[in-house]
PDB file of C-alpha atoms in Angstrom:
ATOM      1  CA  UNK A 233     119.193  75.608 134.377  1.00 72.00           C
ATOM      2  CA  UNK A 234     122.983  75.921 134.135  1.00 80.00           C
ATOM      3  CA  UNK A 235     124.212  76.520 130.602  1.00 88.00           C
ATOM      4  CA  UNK A 236     126.549  73.552 130.953  1.00 90.00           C
ATOM      5  CA  UNK A 237     123.589  71.257 131.697  1.00 94.00           C
ATOM      6  CA  UNK A 238     121.637  72.671 128.755  1.00 95.00           C
ATOM      7  CA  UNK A 239     124.620  72.049 126.488  1.00 95.00           C
ATOM      8  CA  UNK A 240     124.981  68.444 127.619  1.00 96.00           C
ATOM      9  CA  UNK A 241     121.274  67.716 127.140  1.00 97.00           C
ATOM     10  CA  UNK A 242     121.279  69.361 123.707  1.00 97.00           C
ATOM     11  CA  UNK A 243     124.288  67.397 122.488  1.00 97.00           C
ATOM     12  CA  UNK A 244     123.271  64.147 124.155  1.00 97.00           C
ATOM     13  CA  UNK A 245     120.172  63.967 121.984  1.00 97.00           C
ATOM     14  CA  UNK A 246     122.037  65.202 118.899  1.00 97.00           C
ATOM     15  CA  UNK A 247     124.593  62.416 119.134  1.00 98.00           C
ATOM     16  CA  UNK A 248     121.982  59.681 119.620  1.00 98.00           C
ATOM     17  CA  UNK A 249     120.048  61.012 116.625  1.00 97.00           C
ATOM     18  CA  UNK A 250     123.240  61.269 114.565  1.00 97.00           C
ATOM     19  CA  UNK A 251     124.185  57.660 115.280  1.00 97.00           C
ATOM     20  CA  UNK A 252     120.772  56.507 114.101  1.00 96.00           C
ATOM     21  CA  UNK A 253     120.889  58.640 111.007  1.00 93.00           C
ATOM     22  CA  UNK A 254     124.370  57.455 110.101  1.00 95.00           C
ATOM     23  CA  UNK A 255     122.832  53.982 110.066  1.00 96.00           C
ATOM     24  CA  UNK A 256     120.039  55.236 107.805  1.00 95.00           C
ATOM     25  CA  UNK A 257     122.594  56.627 105.351  1.00 93.00           C
ATOM     26  CA  UNK A 258     124.280  53.223 105.234  1.00 95.00           C
ATOM     27  CA  UNK A 259     120.906  51.573 104.676  1.00 94.00           C
ATOM     28  CA  UNK A 260     120.490  53.734 101.576  1.00 91.00           C
ATOM     29  CA  UNK A 261     123.911  52.746 100.270  1.00 91.00           C
ATOM     30  CA  UNK A 262     123.267  49.078 100.959  1.00 92.00           C
ATOM     31  CA  UNK A 263     119.873  49.006  99.234  1.00 91.00           C
ATOM     32  CA  UNK A 264     121.097  50.965  96.217  1.00 87.00           C
ATOM     33  CA  UNK A 265     124.112  48.692  95.839  1.00 87.00           C
ATOM     34  CA  UNK A 266     121.740  45.706  95.594  1.00 86.00           C
ATOM     35  CA  UNK A 267     120.613  46.963  92.200  1.00 77.00           C
ATOM     36  CA  UNK A 268     122.473  45.212  89.385  1.00 68.00           C
ATOM     37  CA  UNK A 269     124.890  47.435  87.494  1.00 60.00           C
ATOM     38  CA  UNK A 270     123.207  48.663  84.339  1.00 52.00           C
ATOM     39  CA  UNK A 271     126.432  49.480  82.524  1.00 52.00           C
ATOM     40  CA  UNK A 272     130.095  48.767  83.056  1.00 48.00           C
ATOM     41  CA  UNK A 273     131.914  51.174  85.316  1.00 47.00           C
ATOM     42  CA  UNK A 274     132.360  52.168  88.925  1.00 51.00           C
ATOM     43  CA  UNK A 275     129.442  51.995  91.314  1.00 62.00           C
ATOM     44  CA  UNK A 276     128.940  55.266  93.164  1.00 78.00           C
ATOM     45  CA  UNK A 277     126.582  54.263  95.992  1.00 85.00           C
ATOM     46  CA  UNK A 278     129.125  54.089  98.829  1.00 91.00           C
ATOM     47  CA  UNK A 279     131.002  57.128  97.591  1.00 89.00           C
ATOM     48  CA  UNK A 280     127.648  58.940  97.648  1.00 89.00           C
ATOM     49  CA  UNK A 281     126.985  57.884 101.230  1.00 91.00           C
ATOM     50  CA  UNK A 282     130.384  59.230 102.271  1.00 92.00           C
ATOM     51  CA  UNK A 283     129.764  62.532 100.508  1.00 89.00           C
ATOM     52  CA  UNK A 284     126.285  62.986 101.957  1.00 89.00           C
ATOM     53  CA  UNK A 285     127.445  62.066 105.470  1.00 91.00           C
ATOM     54  CA  UNK A 286     129.954  64.909 105.474  1.00 90.00           C
ATOM     55  CA  UNK A 287     132.710  62.466 106.443  1.00 92.00           C
ATOM     56  CA  UNK A 288     134.394  62.046 103.056  1.00 91.00           C
ATOM     57  CA  UNK A 289     137.347  64.289 103.927  1.00 92.00           C
ATOM     58  CA  UNK A 290     138.432  61.911 106.693  1.00 93.00           C
ATOM     59  CA  UNK A 291     138.262  58.755 104.583  1.00 94.00           C
ATOM     60  CA  UNK A 292     141.570  57.290 103.429  1.00 93.00           C
ATOM     61  CA  UNK A 293     141.812  58.283  99.740  1.00 90.00           C
ATOM     62  CA  UNK A 294     143.716  55.061  99.012  1.00 90.00           C
ATOM     63  CA  UNK A 295     141.068  52.827 100.621  1.00 91.00           C
ATOM     64  CA  UNK A 296     138.566  51.093  98.331  1.00 90.00           C
ATOM     65  CA  UNK A 297     135.024  52.468  98.227  1.00 89.00           C
ATOM     66  CA  UNK A 298     133.438  49.136  99.073  1.00 91.00           C
ATOM     67  CA  UNK A 299     130.737  48.322 101.591  1.00 92.00           C
ATOM     68  CA  UNK A 300     133.009  46.707 104.168  1.00 93.00           C
ATOM     69  CA  UNK A 301     135.566  49.531 104.265  1.00 95.00           C
ATOM     70  CA  UNK A 302     133.063  52.402 104.160  1.00 95.00           C
ATOM     71  CA  UNK A 303     130.766  50.791 106.735  1.00 95.00           C
ATOM     72  CA  UNK A 304     133.686  50.152 109.088  1.00 96.00           C
ATOM     73  CA  UNK A 305     134.738  53.806 108.732  1.00 97.00           C
ATOM     74  CA  UNK A 306     131.238  55.082 109.469  1.00 97.00           C
ATOM     75  CA  UNK A 307     130.618  52.688 112.362  1.00 98.00           C
ATOM     76  CA  UNK A 308     133.855  51.983 114.237  1.00 97.00           C
ATOM     77  CA  UNK A 309     136.552  54.445 113.133  1.00 97.00           C
ATOM     78  CA  UNK A 310     137.652  56.449 116.185  1.00 96.00           C
ATOM     79  CA  UNK A 311     139.189  59.167 113.996  1.00 96.00           C
ATOM     80  CA  UNK A 312     135.807  59.811 112.389  1.00 97.00           C
ATOM     81  CA  UNK A 313     134.064  62.271 114.725  1.00 95.00           C
ATOM     82  CA  UNK A 314     130.626  61.189 113.490  1.00 95.00           C
ATOM     83  CA  UNK A 315     131.171  57.416 113.501  1.00 97.00           C
ATOM     84  CA  UNK A 316     128.413  55.541 115.276  1.00 98.00           C
ATOM     85  CA  UNK A 317     130.614  54.342 118.125  1.00 98.00           C
ATOM     86  CA  UNK A 318     131.946  57.874 118.683  1.00 98.00           C
ATOM     87  CA  UNK A 319     128.395  59.253 118.696  1.00 98.00           C
ATOM     88  CA  UNK A 320     127.387  56.809 121.437  1.00 98.00           C
ATOM     89  CA  UNK A 321     130.611  57.541 123.358  1.00 98.00           C
ATOM     90  CA  UNK A 322     130.019  61.301 123.190  1.00 97.00           C
ATOM     91  CA  UNK A 323     126.349  60.891 124.089  1.00 98.00           C
ATOM     92  CA  UNK A 324     127.212  58.883 127.177  1.00 97.00           C
ATOM     93  CA  UNK A 325     129.923  61.362 128.164  1.00 97.00           C
ATOM     94  CA  UNK A 326     127.323  64.136 127.980  1.00 96.00           C
ATOM     95  CA  UNK A 327     124.881  62.025 129.999  1.00 97.00           C
ATOM     96  CA  UNK A 328     127.489  61.257 132.648  1.00 95.00           C
ATOM     97  CA  UNK A 329     128.385  64.954 132.975  1.00 94.00           C
ATOM     98  CA  UNK A 330     124.844  65.774 134.168  1.00 90.00           C
ATOM     99  CA  UNK A 331     123.733  62.366 135.414  1.00 91.00           C
ATOM    100  CA  UNK A 332     121.161  63.846 137.818  1.00 92.00           C
ATOM    101  CA  UNK A 333     119.411  65.783 135.013  1.00 94.00           C
ATOM    102  CA  UNK A 334     118.272  62.624 133.195  1.00 96.00           C
ATOM    103  CA  UNK A 335     116.281  59.615 134.376  1.00 97.00           C
ATOM    104  CA  UNK A 336     117.579  56.156 135.193  1.00 97.00           C
ATOM    105  CA  UNK A 337     115.719  54.756 132.185  1.00 97.00           C
ATOM    106  CA  UNK A 338     117.472  57.164 129.807  1.00 97.00           C
ATOM    107  CA  UNK A 339     120.877  56.337 131.289  1.00 97.00           C
ATOM    108  CA  UNK A 340     120.289  52.594 131.079  1.00 97.00           C
ATOM    109  CA  UNK A 341     119.139  52.785 127.459  1.00 97.00           C
ATOM    110  CA  UNK A 342     122.240  54.749 126.485  1.00 96.00           C
ATOM    111  CA  UNK A 343     124.716  52.838 128.616  1.00 96.00           C
ATOM    112  CA  UNK A 344     123.453  49.425 127.497  1.00 97.00           C
ATOM    113  CA  UNK A 345     123.685  50.448 123.840  1.00 97.00           C
ATOM    114  CA  UNK A 346     127.307  51.520 124.207  1.00 97.00           C
ATOM    115  CA  UNK A 347     128.312  48.422 126.173  1.00 97.00           C
ATOM    116  CA  UNK A 348     126.833  46.183 123.502  1.00 97.00           C
ATOM    117  CA  UNK A 349     128.375  48.192 120.678  1.00 97.00           C
ATOM    118  CA  UNK A 350     131.838  47.730 122.194  1.00 96.00           C
ATOM    119  CA  UNK A 351     131.577  43.943 122.011  1.00 95.00           C
ATOM    120  CA  UNK A 352     133.676  42.251 119.281  1.00 94.00           C
ATOM    121  CA  UNK A 353     130.559  40.406 118.111  1.00 95.00           C
ATOM    122  CA  UNK A 354     129.156  43.723 116.852  1.00 96.00           C
ATOM    123  CA  UNK A 355     132.109  44.052 114.459  1.00 94.00           C
ATOM    124  CA  UNK A 356     131.197  40.672 113.003  1.00 94.00           C
ATOM    125  CA  UNK A 357     127.536  41.643 112.774  1.00 95.00           C
ATOM    126  CA  UNK A 358     128.348  44.870 110.911  1.00 95.00           C
ATOM    127  CA  UNK A 359     130.725  43.033 108.600  1.00 94.00           C
ATOM    128  CA  UNK A 360     128.577  40.022 107.782  1.00 94.00           C
ATOM    129  CA  UNK A 361     125.010  41.184 108.386  1.00 96.00           C
ATOM    130  CA  UNK A 362     124.905  44.921 107.856  1.00 97.00           C
ATOM    131  CA  UNK A 363     121.071  45.191 107.597  1.00 96.00           C
ATOM    132  CA  UNK A 364     120.699  43.542 111.017  1.00 97.00           C
ATOM    133  CA  UNK A 365     123.299  45.881 112.474  1.00 98.00           C
ATOM    134  CA  UNK A 366     121.505  48.922 110.999  1.00 97.00           C
ATOM    135  CA  UNK A 367     118.223  47.754 112.537  1.00 97.00           C
ATOM    136  CA  UNK A 368     119.969  47.362 115.890  1.00 98.00           C
ATOM    137  CA  UNK A 369     121.235  50.972 115.786  1.00 98.00           C
ATOM    138  CA  UNK A 370     117.798  52.306 114.863  1.00 97.00           C
ATOM    139  CA  UNK A 371     116.295  50.287 117.708  1.00 97.00           C
ATOM    140  CA  UNK A 372     118.719  51.832 120.222  1.00 97.00           C
ATOM    141  CA  UNK A 373     117.680  55.309 119.085  1.00 97.00           C
ATOM    142  CA  UNK A 374     114.025  54.391 119.476  1.00 96.00           C
ATOM    143  CA  UNK A 375     114.643  52.939 122.953  1.00 97.00           C
ATOM    144  CA  UNK A 376     116.387  56.104 124.096  1.00 97.00           C
ATOM    145  CA  UNK A 377     113.644  58.367 122.741  1.00 96.00           C
ATOM    146  CA  UNK A 378     110.980  56.149 124.270  1.00 97.00           C
ATOM    147  CA  UNK A 379     112.699  56.270 127.656  1.00 97.00           C
ATOM    148  CA  UNK A 380     113.015  60.042 127.340  1.00 97.00           C
ATOM    149  CA  UNK A 381     109.430  60.706 126.286  1.00 95.00           C
ATOM    150  CA  UNK A 382     107.954  58.471 128.966  1.00 96.00           C
ATOM    151  CA  UNK A 383     110.072  59.432 131.959  1.00 97.00           C
ATOM    152  CA  UNK A 384     111.529  62.933 131.869  1.00 96.00           C
ATOM    153  CA  UNK A 385     109.905  66.026 133.312  1.00 96.00           C
ATOM    154  CA  UNK A 386     108.521  68.476 130.733  1.00 96.00           C
ATOM    155  CA  UNK A 387     110.720  71.334 131.896  1.00 95.00           C
ATOM    156  CA  UNK A 388     113.380  73.378 130.120  1.00 95.00           C
ATOM    157  CA  UNK A 389     115.689  70.358 130.082  1.00 96.00           C
ATOM    158  CA  UNK A 390     113.170  68.516 127.942  1.00 97.00           C
ATOM    159  CA  UNK A 391     113.119  71.463 125.522  1.00 97.00           C
ATOM    160  CA  UNK A 392     116.897  71.363 125.073  1.00 97.00           C
ATOM    161  CA  UNK A 393     116.752  67.614 124.453  1.00 97.00           C
ATOM    162  CA  UNK A 394     114.078  68.058 121.807  1.00 98.00           C
ATOM    163  CA  UNK A 395     115.916  70.956 120.180  1.00 98.00           C
ATOM    164  CA  UNK A 396     118.976  68.760 119.776  1.00 97.00           C
ATOM    165  CA  UNK A 397     116.903  65.945 118.318  1.00 97.00           C
ATOM    166  CA  UNK A 398     115.157  68.048 115.692  1.00 98.00           C
ATOM    167  CA  UNK A 399     118.199  70.138 114.708  1.00 98.00           C
ATOM    168  CA  UNK A 400     120.055  66.887 114.024  1.00 97.00           C
ATOM    169  CA  UNK A 401     117.119  65.132 112.379  1.00 97.00           C
ATOM    170  CA  UNK A 402     116.517  68.020 109.970  1.00 97.00           C
ATOM    171  CA  UNK A 403     120.169  67.969 108.968  1.00 96.00           C
ATOM    172  CA  UNK A 404     120.104  64.237 108.392  1.00 93.00           C
ATOM    173  CA  UNK A 405     116.870  64.156 106.409  1.00 95.00           C
ATOM    174  CA  UNK A 406     118.486  66.691 104.085  1.00 95.00           C
ATOM    175  CA  UNK A 407     121.537  64.419 103.849  1.00 93.00           C
ATOM    176  CA  UNK A 408     119.398  61.364 103.075  1.00 91.00           C
ATOM    177  CA  UNK A 409     117.757  63.209 100.205  1.00 92.00           C
ATOM    178  CA  UNK A 410     121.122  64.449  99.015  1.00 89.00           C
ATOM    179  CA  UNK A 411     122.451  60.900  98.589  1.00 87.00           C
ATOM    180  CA  UNK A 412     120.175  60.695  95.561  1.00 80.00           C
ATOM    181  CA  UNK A 413     121.974  63.727  94.117  1.00 78.00           C
ATOM    182  CA  UNK A 414     125.391  62.107  94.490  1.00 76.00           C
ATOM    183  CA  UNK A 415     124.332  58.758  92.997  1.00 72.00           C
ATOM    184  CA  UNK A 416     124.899  59.438  89.349  1.00 60.00           C
ATOM    185  CA  UNK A 417     122.824  57.595  86.805  1.00 60.00           C
ATOM    186  CA  UNK A 418     124.969  56.418  83.893  1.00 55.00           C
ATOM    187  CA  UNK A 419     122.753  58.151  81.359  1.00 56.00           C
ATOM    188  CA  UNK A 420     120.500  61.210  81.569  1.00 56.00           C
ATOM    189  CA  UNK A 421     117.832  59.243  79.734  1.00 54.00           C
ATOM    190  CA  UNK A 422     117.529  56.944  82.764  1.00 59.00           C
ATOM    191  CA  UNK A 423     115.918  59.694  84.869  1.00 60.00           C
ATOM    192  CA  UNK A 424     112.401  58.498  85.609  1.00 61.00           C
ATOM    193  CA  UNK A 425     113.038  54.850  84.717  1.00 69.00           C
ATOM    194  CA  UNK A 426     113.021  51.811  87.024  1.00 71.00           C
ATOM    195  CA  UNK A 427     116.476  52.392  88.516  1.00 76.00           C
ATOM    196  CA  UNK A 428     115.716  56.039  89.253  1.00 81.00           C
ATOM    197  CA  UNK A 429     112.373  55.170  90.864  1.00 83.00           C
ATOM    198  CA  UNK A 430     113.995  52.403  92.956  1.00 85.00           C
ATOM    199  CA  UNK A 431     116.581  54.869  94.248  1.00 85.00           C
ATOM    200  CA  UNK A 432     113.887  57.365  95.228  1.00 89.00           C
ATOM    201  CA  UNK A 433     111.851  54.763  97.120  1.00 91.00           C
ATOM    202  CA  UNK A 434     115.074  53.741  98.853  1.00 91.00           C
ATOM    203  CA  UNK A 435     115.172  57.240 100.349  1.00 91.00           C
ATOM    204  CA  UNK A 436     111.729  56.607 101.833  1.00 93.00           C
ATOM    205  CA  UNK A 437     112.714  53.204 103.208  1.00 91.00           C
ATOM    206  CA  UNK A 438     115.857  54.598 104.849  1.00 91.00           C
ATOM    207  CA  UNK A 439     113.729  57.285 106.506  1.00 92.00           C
ATOM    208  CA  UNK A 440     111.282  54.602 107.749  1.00 92.00           C
ATOM    209  CA  UNK A 441     108.600  56.529 105.884  1.00 93.00           C
ATOM    210  CA  UNK A 442     107.344  54.075 103.265  1.00 92.00           C
ATOM    211  CA  UNK A 443     104.070  53.189 105.008  1.00 93.00           C
ATOM    212  CA  UNK A 444     103.352  56.752 106.112  1.00 95.00           C
ATOM    213  CA  UNK A 445     104.007  57.974 102.577  1.00 96.00           C
ATOM    214  CA  UNK A 446     101.564  55.415 101.168  1.00 94.00           C
ATOM    215  CA  UNK A 447      98.839  56.651 103.531  1.00 95.00           C
ATOM    216  CA  UNK A 448      99.211  60.151 102.061  1.00 94.00           C
ATOM    217  CA  UNK A 449     100.046  59.652  98.381  1.00 93.00           C
ATOM    218  CA  UNK A 450      99.027  56.033  97.772  1.00 88.00           C
ATOM    219  CA  UNK A 451     101.021  54.595  94.847  1.00 86.00           C
ATOM    220  CA  UNK A 452     102.360  57.852  93.451  1.00 89.00           C
ATOM    221  CA  UNK A 453     106.066  57.243  94.156  1.00 88.00           C
ATOM    222  CA  UNK A 454     107.243  60.087  91.949  1.00 90.00           C
ATOM    223  CA  UNK A 455     110.359  62.092  92.936  1.00 89.00           C
ATOM    224  CA  UNK A 456     108.127  65.151  93.315  1.00 91.00           C
ATOM    225  CA  UNK A 457     105.884  63.420  95.877  1.00 94.00           C
ATOM    226  CA  UNK A 458     108.722  61.750  97.784  1.00 94.00           C
ATOM    227  CA  UNK A 459     110.688  65.004  98.055  1.00 94.00           C
ATOM    228  CA  UNK A 460     107.530  66.837  99.136  1.00 96.00           C
ATOM    229  CA  UNK A 461     106.845  64.281 101.865  1.00 96.00           C
ATOM    230  CA  UNK A 462     110.350  64.606 103.308  1.00 96.00           C
ATOM    231  CA  UNK A 463     110.729  68.362 102.890  1.00 97.00           C
ATOM    232  CA  UNK A 464     107.419  70.209 103.049  1.00 97.00           C
ATOM    233  CA  UNK A 465     104.801  67.861 104.517  1.00 97.00           C
ATOM    234  CA  UNK A 466     104.336  68.948 108.174  1.00 96.00           C
ATOM    235  CA  UNK A 467     102.735  65.600 109.092  1.00 96.00           C
ATOM    236  CA  UNK A 468     105.830  63.611 108.100  1.00 96.00           C
ATOM    237  CA  UNK A 469     107.811  63.082 111.340  1.00 95.00           C
ATOM    238  CA  UNK A 470     111.180  63.358 109.614  1.00 96.00           C
ATOM    239  CA  UNK A 471     110.354  66.184 107.202  1.00 97.00           C
ATOM    240  CA  UNK A 472     112.255  69.449 107.299  1.00 98.00           C
ATOM    241  CA  UNK A 473     108.951  71.282 107.850  1.00 98.00           C
ATOM    242  CA  UNK A 474     108.013  69.135 110.848  1.00 98.00           C
ATOM    243  CA  UNK A 475     111.474  69.467 112.396  1.00 98.00           C
ATOM    244  CA  UNK A 476     111.411  73.249 111.920  1.00 98.00           C
ATOM    245  CA  UNK A 477     107.951  73.458 113.473  1.00 98.00           C
ATOM    246  CA  UNK A 478     109.126  71.498 116.509  1.00 98.00           C
ATOM    247  CA  UNK A 479     112.250  73.664 116.866  1.00 98.00           C
ATOM    248  CA  UNK A 480     110.095  76.796 116.802  1.00 98.00           C
ATOM    249  CA  UNK A 481     107.692  75.418 119.409  1.00 98.00           C
ATOM    250  CA  UNK A 482     110.426  74.375 121.843  1.00 98.00           C
ATOM    251  CA  UNK A 483     112.180  77.720 121.489  1.00 98.00           C
ATOM    252  CA  UNK A 484     108.865  79.409 122.276  1.00 97.00           C
ATOM    253  CA  UNK A 485     108.532  77.268 125.406  1.00 97.00           C
ATOM    254  CA  UNK A 486     112.013  78.354 126.479  1.00 97.00           C
ATOM    255  CA  UNK A 487     111.126  82.015 125.837  1.00 97.00           C
ATOM    256  CA  UNK A 488     108.097  81.684 128.115  1.00 97.00           C
ATOM    257  CA  UNK A 489     110.059  79.748 130.724  1.00 95.00           C
ATOM    258  CA  UNK A 490     112.919  82.249 130.976  1.00 95.00           C
ATOM    259  CA  UNK A 491     110.910  85.361 130.060  1.00 95.00           C
ATOM    260  CA  UNK A 492     113.490  86.251 127.426  1.00 94.00           C
ATOM    261  CA  UNK A 493     113.547  86.234 123.652  1.00 95.00           C
ATOM    262  CA  UNK A 494     116.664  86.202 121.485  1.00 95.00           C
ATOM    263  CA  UNK A 495     117.470  86.598 117.817  1.00 96.00           C
ATOM    264  CA  UNK A 496     117.392  82.817 117.510  1.00 97.00           C
ATOM    265  CA  UNK A 497     113.613  82.894 117.964  1.00 97.00           C
ATOM    266  CA  UNK A 498     113.259  85.131 114.907  1.00 97.00           C
ATOM    267  CA  UNK A 499     115.701  82.976 112.941  1.00 97.00           C
ATOM    268  CA  UNK A 500     113.725  79.820 113.718  1.00 98.00           C
ATOM    269  CA  UNK A 501     110.448  81.412 112.608  1.00 97.00           C
ATOM    270  CA  UNK A 502     112.097  82.615 109.393  1.00 96.00           C
ATOM    271  CA  UNK A 503     113.370  79.118 108.586  1.00 96.00           C
ATOM    272  CA  UNK A 504     109.965  77.595 109.289  1.00 97.00           C
ATOM    273  CA  UNK A 505     108.253  80.251 107.151  1.00 96.00           C
ATOM    274  CA  UNK A 506     110.657  79.543 104.296  1.00 94.00           C
ATOM    275  CA  UNK A 507     109.479  75.931 104.273  1.00 95.00           C
ATOM    276  CA  UNK A 508     105.768  76.667 104.640  1.00 95.00           C
ATOM    277  CA  UNK A 509     105.924  79.154 101.758  1.00 94.00           C
ATOM    278  CA  UNK A 510     107.927  76.959  99.374  1.00 93.00           C
ATOM    279  CA  UNK A 511     106.589  74.532  96.820  1.00 93.00           C
ATOM    280  CA  UNK A 512     108.282  71.618  95.112  1.00 93.00           C
ATOM    281  CA  UNK A 513     108.125  73.105  91.618  1.00 93.00           C
ATOM    282  CA  UNK A 514     110.230  76.055  92.776  1.00 93.00           C
ATOM    283  CA  UNK A 515     112.620  73.790  94.679  1.00 94.00           C
ATOM    284  CA  UNK A 516     113.188  71.448  91.729  1.00 91.00           C
ATOM    285  CA  UNK A 517     113.549  74.325  89.261  1.00 93.00           C
ATOM    286  CA  UNK A 518     116.171  75.942  91.502  1.00 93.00           C
ATOM    287  CA  UNK A 519     117.938  72.623  92.082  1.00 92.00           C
ATOM    288  CA  UNK A 520     117.131  70.147  94.866  1.00 92.00           C
ATOM    289  CA  UNK A 521     120.787  69.788  95.860  1.00 91.00           C
ATOM    290  CA  UNK A 522     121.183  73.556  96.054  1.00 94.00           C
ATOM    291  CA  UNK A 523     118.045  73.852  98.213  1.00 95.00           C
ATOM    292  CA  UNK A 524     119.234  71.123 100.587  1.00 95.00           C
ATOM    293  CA  UNK A 525     122.718  72.634 100.828  1.00 95.00           C
ATOM    294  CA  UNK A 526     121.202  76.023 101.656  1.00 96.00           C
ATOM    295  CA  UNK A 527     118.913  74.451 104.264  1.00 97.00           C
ATOM    296  CA  UNK A 528     121.797  72.639 105.949  1.00 96.00           C
ATOM    297  CA  UNK A 529     123.669  75.951 106.159  1.00 97.00           C
ATOM    298  CA  UNK A 530     120.663  77.686 107.738  1.00 97.00           C
ATOM    299  CA  UNK A 531     120.192  74.787 110.146  1.00 97.00           C
ATOM    300  CA  UNK A 532     123.853  74.960 111.173  1.00 96.00           C
ATOM    301  CA  UNK A 533     123.574  78.710 111.808  1.00 97.00           C
ATOM    302  CA  UNK A 534     120.420  78.120 113.847  1.00 97.00           C
ATOM    303  CA  UNK A 535     122.223  75.561 116.002  1.00 96.00           C
ATOM    304  CA  UNK A 536     125.019  78.059 116.673  1.00 96.00           C
ATOM    305  CA  UNK A 537     122.437  80.730 117.487  1.00 96.00           C
ATOM    306  CA  UNK A 538     120.776  78.425 120.053  1.00 97.00           C
ATOM    307  CA  UNK A 539     124.160  77.834 121.666  1.00 95.00           C
ATOM    308  CA  UNK A 540     124.876  81.562 121.708  1.00 95.00           C
ATOM    309  CA  UNK A 541     121.462  82.464 123.151  1.00 95.00           C
ATOM    310  CA  UNK A 542     121.745  79.975 126.002  1.00 94.00           C
ATOM    311  CA  UNK A 543     125.478  80.390 126.563  1.00 88.00           C
ATOM    312  CA  UNK A 544     126.942  77.090 125.503  1.00 83.00           C
ATOM    313  CA  UNK A 545     129.266  76.058 122.699  1.00 70.00           C
ATOM    314  CA  UNK A 546     129.580  73.485 119.960  1.00 67.00           C
ATOM    315  CA  UNK A 547     131.081  70.037 120.453  1.00 70.00           C
TER     316      UNK A 547
END
């Protein structure tokens, strides 16, 4: 496979996943903002979403940190590289560049999503009915993945698509968990109370993991359990451990396919081993935010190493 094709497939799936996860971050902000203010003062939910998304530097410092302004920035702002509309635009540009390497079903799912997103009615939906808009974005991601999984050949192209998906998903699960770090409770004594517990379960809801979590831990919605489910539980489809396992497996498939191994294969195994050998007590004692920041750095380095090994660049 040409390196240019591999690059386009890798980034196509990353951008679709990023658009969906940007919607999940907004879902967290929306649900947390529904909680009544417990004391007077500024609400930090939407500021937290901006910080966790990595887009805060591009936000107008003079603009209010309200739902409408932040959501518009994260959805429709063309200057925001990771806005949802830009993610769909970039994904389609990647798809168009190697149109013959994907199936008609994948192209239609992606093209239809972008055409609908460009309609003025979607601005009104995002402004007046944000939860419905968020569900729409998540549905488009699911449609694209469904079209991919049911139609594309399981060759090296499929491996690059899956690598892009799980590199991006791991990054975004870490960001979802990190929103909780940025949402400051007004008093330290509130840790563990109703507001704190509501915010933690909001992380699960935004990751579409509430039902799956209940199957594993029943009614134990403690921060320890929720963080474990989204970081270390290999059966959780959005956990860092599951994403790392999938990355390792697809890199192994590529090694067998091309008959070559690179340093990125060792790096992927090391990152997966780090997760399988960790436990939540150690992570919490060292600082959850610090752990997630370190993981995002390792994940970013791994993405660059994949690009270097297969001779393509970042976008």
